[in-house]
Amino acid sequence: MAFEQKIKELLDKRGEARLGGGQKGIDKQHEQGKLTARERIALLLDEGSFEEFDMFVTHRCTNFDMQKKSYLGDGVVTGYGTINGRMVYVFAQDFTVLGGSLSETMALKICKVMDQAMKVGAPVIGLNDSGGARIQEGINALAGYAEIFERNILASGVVPQISAIFGPCAGGSVYSPALTDFIFMSKENSYMFLTGPKVVKTVTGEDVTVDKLGGAMVHASKSGVAHFVGETEESTIQTIRELVGYIPSNNFEEAPMVATADPIDRLEDHLNTIIPENPNEAYDVKDVILSIVDDGQFLEVHENWAKNLVVGFAHMGGMSVGIVANQPKAMAGVLDCNSSRKGARFVRFCDAFNIPLVTLVDVPGFLPGTGQEYNGVINHGAKFLYAYGEATVPKVTVTLRKSYGGAHIVMSCKQLRSDINYAWPTAQIAVMGASGATEVLHGRALKEISDPEEKAKFIAEKEKEYNDLFANPYNAAKYGYIDDVIEPRNTRFRVIRALQALQTKKDSLPMKKHCNLPL
Ligand code: HXC
């Protein structure tokens, strides 16, 4: 074959591979308001940075005449590229090829990028759009998934793993994302379920739509499976790019410092009066977060789930930080099963990837009652406690108002190896609030008072006595549990100075095979 012909053959093959399952499939994808695998990669990576692997791979299955349904690239586009100049490895499933279903060879392609990402220490981003294991391949497809899962597990805590769900993802194509650090979904056309509505109907008799079973908002607000939800595929992909900016490429790196013109000593006078006079009145802790971080930029994780705890990424003085804050605006900021799971997962991610933790505390305690106990609040709360106690990254805690009981301990108290603990003058650090404490401590005396007026007077006196002792930060500061009481408007400066001081922190855990946290 002449040289020109060889080049033409190459270009023709490339052209064929770029069409995936064919133009009809691409048109169908667009009609449904979905992008193709290649369009998604183009949006994700810096322009012109994508280097593709394995364009010419085809599947090896001959069951059910499958040799007649063979496509170059076999249902997944893989390779590497950059996001704002930083290397990432990527795979994007191509729904136009047999519904993006996973074959043995497709699994090999995905494993290849995962292996390379591990060798060079770069994040792996998977864009999923797949009906799960390719049914015609049987056990080979299952083996392929198992190979991917094993790599997800080995890569966990070594390189960041990010998954996006675009399309109806079922079976293995949701298990692999579940093993990764963050799951993104887009509001339209994005579904996750282990088994689809037809199987649900057969097994349980339940009639359910795909939206109700596994739509983006279901997983973003009810199950907590999805960490981020975007309006469109485009905006979802932009948020993935944003997230990458906050995290290091692997567990040996620090997150990149970013330049900021935001002065570290910026005073925020309104913080001096943000805490309401009435201790039962709420305020929005996100106002505090936005006031203290660089340029008011905060990337919230799990924005729609367990809203009584706010977690997310920001920069402070150019350093990446993970922020964890009780939210008085939602359920008074109480800790419960879901917020504990949310907090634990976030703290462990930050610790695995060297991102310092800034904790803002205003917590009245754990939510009591059978609803919580039956759902295992003891275990879930213990997870959060474990995560903070285990974390060796720099930990800076600021108590804004309430910090009561077990929840005080969980929220990065001094004895859980928190490095620097500040409190606002409005802080109250105690075993419980004044009214509960009075009930317990003076129950017998209260029973003996029959006159309601006299009873109210007695309660007010006892509550005052309790508040005088505990409704302030100075009792805890007296013991050194609080390192300093700071002016709220100066919080940004004090936290950044603390983070700067802790930049060279070294701390470790005893040698062990792995921990056994209460899962
Ligand atoms: C082979 C598949 C497939 C699969 C879809 N296709 N899923 N081929 N194996 N798993 C093919 C379809 O036959 C069709 O081919 C094309 O992809 C598009 O699929 P449609 O059904 O036309 O698309 P849509 O109506 O959008 O429905 C998408 C879907 C549905 C909801 C994903 O296809 C579906 O329910 N698929 C099966 C989902 C499932 O139960 N997967 C679990 C697999 S088990 P043609 O040729 O007609 O275009 C699994 C085990 C791993 O994953 C477990 C690990 C723990």
XYZ file of C-alpha atoms and ligand atoms in Angstrom:
574
model
C 0.000 0.000 0.000
C 1.357 3.419 -0.943
C 2.321 5.729 1.899
C -0.563 8.126 1.158
C -3.004 5.257 1.236
C -1.702 4.134 4.595
C -2.212 7.630 5.958
C -5.694 7.688 4.453
C -6.484 4.337 6.031
C -5.416 5.700 9.423
C -7.498 8.845 9.031
C -10.508 6.843 7.842
C -10.242 4.551 10.845
C -9.952 7.529 13.170
C -13.025 9.051 11.533
C -14.923 5.791 11.990
C -13.906 5.520 15.651
C -14.976 9.120 16.282
C -18.473 8.238 15.098
C -18.794 5.595 17.843
C -22.035 3.678 17.214
C -22.760 5.839 14.151
C -24.389 9.125 13.198
C -27.884 7.799 13.972
C -26.889 7.113 17.559
C -25.253 10.536 17.857
C -28.409 12.219 16.521
C -30.534 10.262 19.019
C -28.238 11.323 21.833
C -28.638 14.989 20.784
C -32.412 14.657 20.379
C -32.578 13.524 23.995
C -30.639 16.643 25.014
C -27.508 14.615 25.758
C -23.949 15.255 24.649
C -21.744 12.537 23.173
C -18.786 11.067 25.022
C -16.345 13.090 22.899
C -18.280 16.331 23.348
C -18.168 15.811 27.113
C -14.416 15.232 27.077
C -13.925 18.341 24.941
C -15.784 20.419 27.546
C -13.946 18.841 30.456
C -10.366 19.231 29.270
C -8.319 22.242 28.224
C -8.711 22.829 24.513
C -6.494 20.597 22.408
C -5.043 18.770 25.413
C -6.743 15.385 24.944
C -4.536 12.431 23.982
C -6.599 9.365 23.198
C -5.732 5.701 23.780
C -7.177 2.548 22.243
C -9.278 3.993 19.444
C -8.955 0.763 17.523
C -9.995 -1.665 20.254
C -13.008 -3.829 19.414
C -14.842 -6.372 21.533
C -14.159 -10.132 21.208
C -17.626 -11.504 21.825
C -19.276 -13.830 19.325
C -22.321 -14.836 21.386
C -25.643 -13.859 19.779
C -23.837 -12.909 16.526
C -22.118 -10.063 18.334
C -19.265 -10.059 15.773
C -21.728 -8.231 13.538
C -22.067 -5.441 16.086
C -18.467 -4.352 16.424
C -17.422 -0.704 16.686
C -13.952 0.874 16.798
C -13.246 2.008 20.351
C -15.949 -0.283 21.760
C -18.163 2.025 23.768
C -15.688 4.094 25.724
C -13.340 6.960 24.895
C -10.216 6.987 27.082
C -7.025 8.981 27.485
C -5.488 11.905 29.300
C -5.433 15.677 29.106
C -5.259 18.730 31.313
C -7.603 20.863 33.403
C -6.151 24.332 33.826
C -2.796 22.853 32.911
C -2.937 19.964 35.407
C -2.880 16.372 34.199
C -5.982 14.198 34.568
C -6.921 10.801 33.159
C -10.380 10.411 31.746
C -12.823 7.869 30.368
C -16.217 8.630 28.849
C -18.705 5.891 28.054
C -20.341 6.134 24.655
C -24.056 5.333 24.817
C -24.241 5.154 20.996
C -22.338 1.845 21.168
C -24.682 -0.791 22.600
C -25.974 1.608 25.259
C -22.461 2.191 26.622
C -22.692 -1.299 28.106
C -19.475 -2.630 29.571
C -17.624 -5.344 27.686
C -14.436 -7.154 28.637
C -12.376 -4.957 26.263
C -14.058 -1.768 27.423
C -13.063 -2.680 30.963
C -9.463 -3.196 29.782
C -9.468 0.304 28.289
C -10.776 1.848 31.510
C -8.304 -0.136 33.633
C -5.441 1.074 31.428
C -6.137 4.747 32.206
C -6.671 3.962 35.877
C -3.318 2.129 36.041
C -1.488 4.975 34.320
C -3.145 7.566 36.548
C -1.899 5.637 39.584
C 1.637 5.450 38.172
C 1.890 9.177 37.524
C -0.281 10.319 40.438
C -3.096 12.056 38.585
C -6.871 12.187 39.195
C -9.210 9.864 37.282
C -12.447 11.320 35.964
C -15.108 8.932 34.661
C -18.028 10.219 32.603
C -20.624 7.463 32.848
C -23.456 6.835 30.417
C -24.053 3.100 30.410
C -26.661 0.381 30.801
C -24.237 -1.659 32.914
C -22.644 -5.017 32.159
C -22.933 -6.013 28.478
C -25.472 -8.772 28.791
C -24.229 -10.717 25.744
C -20.766 -11.122 27.298
C -21.946 -12.719 30.524
C -19.203 -13.460 33.025
C -16.538 -11.586 31.018
C -18.458 -8.358 31.489
C -18.809 -9.033 35.211
C -15.097 -9.817 35.442
C -14.438 -6.501 33.678
C -16.442 -4.626 36.280
C -14.668 -6.432 39.091
C -11.305 -5.361 37.591
C -12.488 -1.749 37.583
C -13.878 -1.944 41.136
C -10.612 -3.370 42.437
C -8.742 -0.460 40.866
C -11.253 2.020 42.320
C -10.492 0.527 45.723
C -6.711 0.549 45.304
C -6.756 4.111 43.980
C -8.945 5.334 46.847
C -6.952 7.799 48.942
C -4.068 7.717 46.427
C -5.458 9.739 43.514
C -8.740 11.655 43.535
C -11.489 9.832 41.648
C -14.415 11.783 40.257
C -17.501 10.353 38.553
C -20.164 12.076 36.513
C -23.440 10.415 35.595
C -24.898 11.418 32.250
C -27.666 9.139 31.099
C -29.414 6.097 32.525
C -26.698 4.347 34.527
C -27.452 0.935 35.933
C -25.725 -1.988 37.629
C -21.949 -1.831 37.571
C -21.958 1.653 36.115
C -23.278 2.968 39.432
C -21.179 0.736 41.708
C -17.923 2.020 40.291
C -18.922 5.686 40.845
C -20.040 4.763 44.361
C -16.461 3.690 45.086
C -15.075 7.051 43.937
C -14.729 10.292 45.898
C -17.342 12.484 44.252
C -20.407 11.841 42.110
C -21.825 14.521 39.834
C -25.246 14.306 38.180
C -27.044 16.658 35.810
C -30.711 17.452 36.403
C -31.857 16.174 33.040
C -31.236 12.685 31.675
C -29.115 11.543 34.592
C -30.228 8.449 36.500
C -28.593 5.979 38.839
C -30.061 2.698 39.976
C -28.891 -0.818 40.671
C -31.878 -2.167 38.755
C -34.237 -0.277 36.453
C -38.007 0.237 36.891
C -38.878 -2.918 34.917
C -36.905 -5.151 37.259
C -38.286 -3.298 40.299
C -41.835 -4.002 39.081
C -41.057 -7.689 38.534
C -39.394 -8.229 41.889
C -41.378 -6.033 44.281
C -44.455 -5.053 42.294
C -43.628 -1.374 42.839
C -44.494 0.989 39.975
C -41.879 3.685 39.772
C -40.560 6.077 37.135
C -36.843 6.406 36.366
C -36.962 9.917 37.832
C -38.423 8.805 41.131
C -36.197 5.765 41.345
C -32.857 7.353 40.596
C -33.129 10.899 39.219
C -30.505 13.524 40.012
C -32.537 15.267 42.712
C -33.392 11.947 44.370
C -29.701 11.189 44.799
C -28.752 14.787 45.585
C -31.405 15.325 48.273
C -32.710 11.970 49.540
C -30.051 9.265 49.287
C -26.998 11.521 49.387
C -25.375 9.345 46.703
C -24.748 12.382 44.467
C -22.448 15.108 45.806
C -23.116 17.686 43.108
C -26.046 18.290 40.798
C -25.892 20.618 37.792
C -28.665 22.151 35.699
C -27.115 20.923 32.450
C -24.319 18.601 31.378
C -22.252 21.668 30.458
C -22.574 23.332 33.865
C -21.974 20.009 35.618
C -18.714 19.568 33.717
C -17.674 23.139 34.594
C -18.141 22.302 38.283
C -15.886 19.249 37.887
C -13.187 21.578 36.524
C -13.758 23.882 39.496
C -13.466 21.021 41.995
C -10.155 19.881 40.479
C -8.790 23.359 41.266
C -9.209 22.745 45.013
C -7.603 19.334 45.257
C -4.085 17.958 44.836
C -3.295 15.425 42.114
C -2.398 12.684 44.579
C -1.918 11.917 48.265
C 1.752 12.992 48.262
C 0.976 16.477 46.975
C -0.406 19.580 48.593
C -3.357 21.223 46.851
C -2.099 23.980 44.525
C -1.806 27.475 46.031
C -3.764 30.059 44.080
C -3.001 33.746 43.751
C -5.506 36.056 45.429
C -5.817 39.804 45.761
C -8.134 39.379 48.753
C -6.255 40.799 51.790
C -5.830 38.271 54.575
C -6.564 40.934 57.219
C -9.888 41.964 55.690
C -12.221 42.826 58.594
C -15.882 41.840 58.384
C -17.657 44.113 60.879
C -21.053 42.498 60.315
C -19.773 39.270 61.892
C -19.587 41.054 65.266
C -23.389 41.200 65.282
C -24.370 38.153 63.240
C -25.250 36.004 66.278
C -28.839 36.846 67.350
C -29.561 37.888 70.952
C -32.037 35.045 71.260
C -30.070 31.766 71.430
C -32.917 29.954 69.678
C -32.867 32.271 66.681
C -31.152 31.119 63.514
C -28.689 32.798 61.179
C -27.107 31.514 57.985
C -23.665 30.046 58.599
C -22.979 30.380 54.870
C -22.826 34.161 55.455
C -19.954 33.501 57.851
C -18.222 31.167 55.393
C -18.535 33.565 52.453
C -17.199 36.425 54.605
C -14.030 34.654 55.668
C -12.927 32.778 52.516
C -10.987 34.271 49.608
C -13.141 36.337 47.255
C -16.382 34.893 48.680
C -15.844 31.712 46.623
C -17.151 28.499 48.201
C -17.770 25.201 46.403
C -20.410 23.448 48.455
C -20.519 19.636 48.486
C -23.865 17.891 49.116
C -25.666 21.229 48.983
C -29.105 19.614 48.908
C -28.632 16.797 51.414
C -28.354 16.942 55.221
C -28.512 20.722 55.117
C -27.967 20.970 58.889
C -24.259 20.559 58.126
C -22.495 22.587 55.448
C -19.331 21.162 53.874
C -17.267 22.332 50.942
C -14.055 23.725 49.535
C -12.651 27.229 49.540
C -9.324 29.026 49.488
C -8.042 31.031 52.440
C -4.953 33.127 51.842
C -4.561 31.116 48.613
C -4.524 27.784 50.475
C -7.158 25.120 49.780
C -9.298 24.322 52.796
C -12.184 22.009 53.558
C -14.874 23.834 55.518
C -17.264 22.020 57.850
C -19.953 24.091 59.574
C -23.137 23.441 61.517
C -26.062 25.269 59.907
C -28.399 26.860 62.517
C -30.851 27.619 59.697
C -31.606 23.909 59.170
C -32.896 21.875 62.140
C -31.053 24.325 64.421
C -27.766 22.816 63.200
C -28.294 19.614 65.140
C -26.238 16.534 64.199
C -28.140 13.453 62.998
C -27.540 10.299 60.974
C -27.227 11.928 57.560
C -25.229 14.989 58.582
C -22.807 12.708 60.442
C -22.293 10.542 57.354
C -21.877 13.642 55.225
C -19.343 15.187 57.581
C -17.379 11.969 58.054
C -16.991 11.356 54.346
C -15.870 14.926 53.683
C -13.386 15.038 56.549
C -11.856 11.733 55.416
C -11.480 13.004 51.842
C -9.725 16.162 53.035
C -7.460 14.186 55.339
C -6.569 11.663 52.616
C -5.569 14.500 50.282
C -3.770 16.885 52.644
C -6.456 19.563 52.664
C -6.595 21.450 56.018
C -9.926 21.509 57.829
C -11.622 24.648 59.090
C -14.555 23.829 61.376
C -17.218 26.357 62.394
C -19.220 25.155 65.372
C -22.762 26.054 66.390
C -24.355 22.786 67.428
C -27.061 22.175 70.048
C -26.283 18.430 70.175
C -27.411 15.220 68.502
C -31.045 14.877 67.438
C -32.748 12.613 69.999
C -35.534 10.094 69.448
C -36.466 6.698 68.059
C -36.253 7.890 64.445
C -32.549 8.533 64.903
C -31.770 5.644 67.224
C -33.450 3.086 64.942
C -31.427 4.398 62.035
C -28.174 3.950 63.901
C -27.284 7.492 64.926
C -24.809 5.974 67.389
C -22.863 4.423 64.524
C -23.169 7.362 62.176
C -22.183 9.846 64.867
C -19.228 7.629 65.719
C -18.115 7.771 62.068
C -17.913 11.543 62.196
C -16.117 11.442 65.537
C -13.707 8.851 64.138
C -13.020 10.908 61.035
C -12.031 14.014 63.003
C -10.005 12.072 65.563
C -8.140 10.220 62.815
C -7.427 13.257 60.634
C -3.817 14.447 60.778
C -4.153 17.458 58.461
C -4.064 20.930 60.043
C -7.298 21.447 61.950
C -8.559 24.887 62.945
C -11.838 25.161 64.837
C -13.893 28.263 65.583
C -16.836 27.972 67.977
C -19.385 30.598 66.992
C -22.154 29.862 69.466
C -23.417 26.568 70.914
C -21.150 23.602 71.388
C -22.948 21.083 73.509
C -22.348 17.542 74.670
C -21.232 14.763 72.344
C -21.621 17.077 69.388
C -19.050 19.433 70.980
C -16.578 16.567 71.066
C -17.322 15.461 67.488
C -16.918 18.950 66.000
C -13.120 18.949 66.122
C -12.599 19.649 69.804
C -9.094 20.042 71.210
C -8.859 16.475 72.506
C -9.472 15.063 69.003
C -6.078 16.535 68.102
C -7.465 19.763 66.715
C -4.508 22.124 66.442
C -5.954 25.558 67.065
C -9.342 26.169 68.647
C -10.777 29.660 68.720
C -14.110 30.854 70.051
C -16.191 33.936 69.505
C -17.305 35.814 72.664
C -20.797 34.434 71.917
C -19.653 30.820 72.377
C -21.354 28.517 74.899
C -19.513 25.298 75.617
C -21.278 22.866 77.932
C -22.719 19.399 78.357
C -26.151 20.682 77.374
C -28.305 23.823 77.171
C -29.499 25.612 80.321
C -33.129 24.447 80.282
C -32.275 20.755 79.834
C -29.587 20.971 82.501
C -31.968 22.645 84.976
C -34.576 19.899 84.404
C -32.012 17.214 85.163
C -30.146 18.872 88.037
C -33.187 20.259 89.865
C -35.926 17.788 88.879
C -36.674 16.771 92.471
C -36.857 20.354 93.729
C -39.081 21.335 90.802
C -41.577 18.566 91.618
C -41.994 20.013 95.087
C -42.958 23.498 93.832
C -46.652 23.637 92.980
C -47.107 27.381 92.439
C -46.437 28.042 88.701
C -45.060 31.536 89.325
C -42.681 30.309 91.968
C -41.662 27.444 89.663
C -40.881 29.823 86.786
C -38.835 32.033 89.105
C -36.885 29.026 90.374
C -36.191 27.827 86.823
C -35.056 31.301 85.713
C -32.683 31.529 88.691
C -31.179 28.101 88.057
C -30.845 28.722 84.319
C -29.069 32.009 85.026
C -26.709 30.289 87.408
C -25.946 27.670 84.705
C -25.573 30.234 81.925
C -23.277 32.410 84.029
C -20.999 29.422 84.339
C -21.189 27.949 80.842
C -22.810 30.376 78.353
C -19.452 31.876 77.486
C -16.135 30.723 76.043
C -14.056 31.610 79.098
C -14.754 28.508 81.134
C -13.322 26.338 78.319
C -10.520 28.894 77.750
C -9.641 28.670 81.443
C -8.619 25.043 80.879
C -6.810 25.762 77.578
C -9.443 23.888 75.554
C -9.954 27.142 73.668
C -6.676 28.750 72.584
C -8.073 32.255 72.260
C -11.326 34.168 72.214
C -11.347 36.219 69.019
C -13.285 39.139 67.648
C -15.707 37.730 65.058
C -14.840 40.399 62.466
C -11.207 39.299 62.616
C -11.939 35.600 62.004
C -10.535 35.475 58.475
C -7.168 36.852 59.583
C -6.879 34.630 62.650
C -7.802 31.457 60.749
C -5.404 32.191 57.883
C -2.577 32.933 60.333
C -3.326 29.635 62.061
C -3.297 27.765 58.744
C -0.001 29.401 57.787
C 1.505 28.403 61.114
C 0.348 24.824 60.575
C 1.629 24.443 57.019
C 4.573 22.310 58.121
C 2.529 20.240 60.572
C 3.497 16.575 60.859
C 1.302 14.120 62.724
C 0.771 10.418 62.289
C -1.262 7.391 63.331
C -0.004 4.176 64.934
C 1.061 1.491 62.405
C -1.885 -0.687 61.442
C -3.178 -2.650 58.466
C -6.152 -0.343 58.260
C -8.569 1.208 60.677
C -11.911 -0.336 61.513
C -14.131 2.689 61.590
C -17.801 2.026 62.431
C -19.197 1.697 58.903
C -26.208 -4.880 26.308
C -27.479 -2.994 26.276
C -27.449 -2.934 27.684
C -26.729 -3.936 28.374
C -28.582 -1.275 26.949
N -28.192 -1.948 25.871
N -28.141 -1.843 28.079
N -26.860 -3.972 25.593
N -26.129 -4.893 27.644
N -26.633 -3.927 29.702
C -28.459 -1.656 24.474
C -29.917 -1.846 24.102
O -30.158 -3.187 23.749
C -30.021 -0.923 22.894
O -29.440 -1.564 21.781
C -29.110 0.225 23.268
O -28.231 -0.281 24.274
C -29.852 1.401 23.856
O -30.678 0.921 24.886
P -32.230 1.301 25.023
O -32.841 0.359 25.967
O -32.820 1.452 23.667
O -32.095 2.753 25.651
P -33.053 3.446 26.726
O -34.482 3.275 26.353
O -32.510 4.834 26.868
O -32.816 2.648 28.091
C -31.547 2.631 28.702
C -31.526 1.629 29.877
C -32.010 0.240 29.386
C -32.447 2.132 31.002
C -30.095 1.604 30.407
O -31.288 -0.081 28.195
C -31.761 -0.827 30.395
O -32.586 -1.019 31.282
N -30.691 -1.571 30.202
C -30.345 -2.658 31.148
C -29.971 -2.091 32.498
C -29.534 -3.128 33.497
O -30.385 -3.799 34.107
N -28.263 -3.243 33.632
C -27.700 -4.105 34.655
C -26.752 -4.974 34.020
S -26.099 -5.993 35.272
P -29.945 -1.332 20.284
O -29.137 -2.273 19.497
O -31.418 -1.619 20.292
O -29.669 0.118 20.000
C -24.699 -5.274 35.802
C -23.980 -6.145 36.779
C -22.800 -5.512 37.353
O -24.301 -4.242 35.431
C -22.935 -5.670 38.800
C -21.808 -5.112 39.511
C -22.042 -5.068 40.978
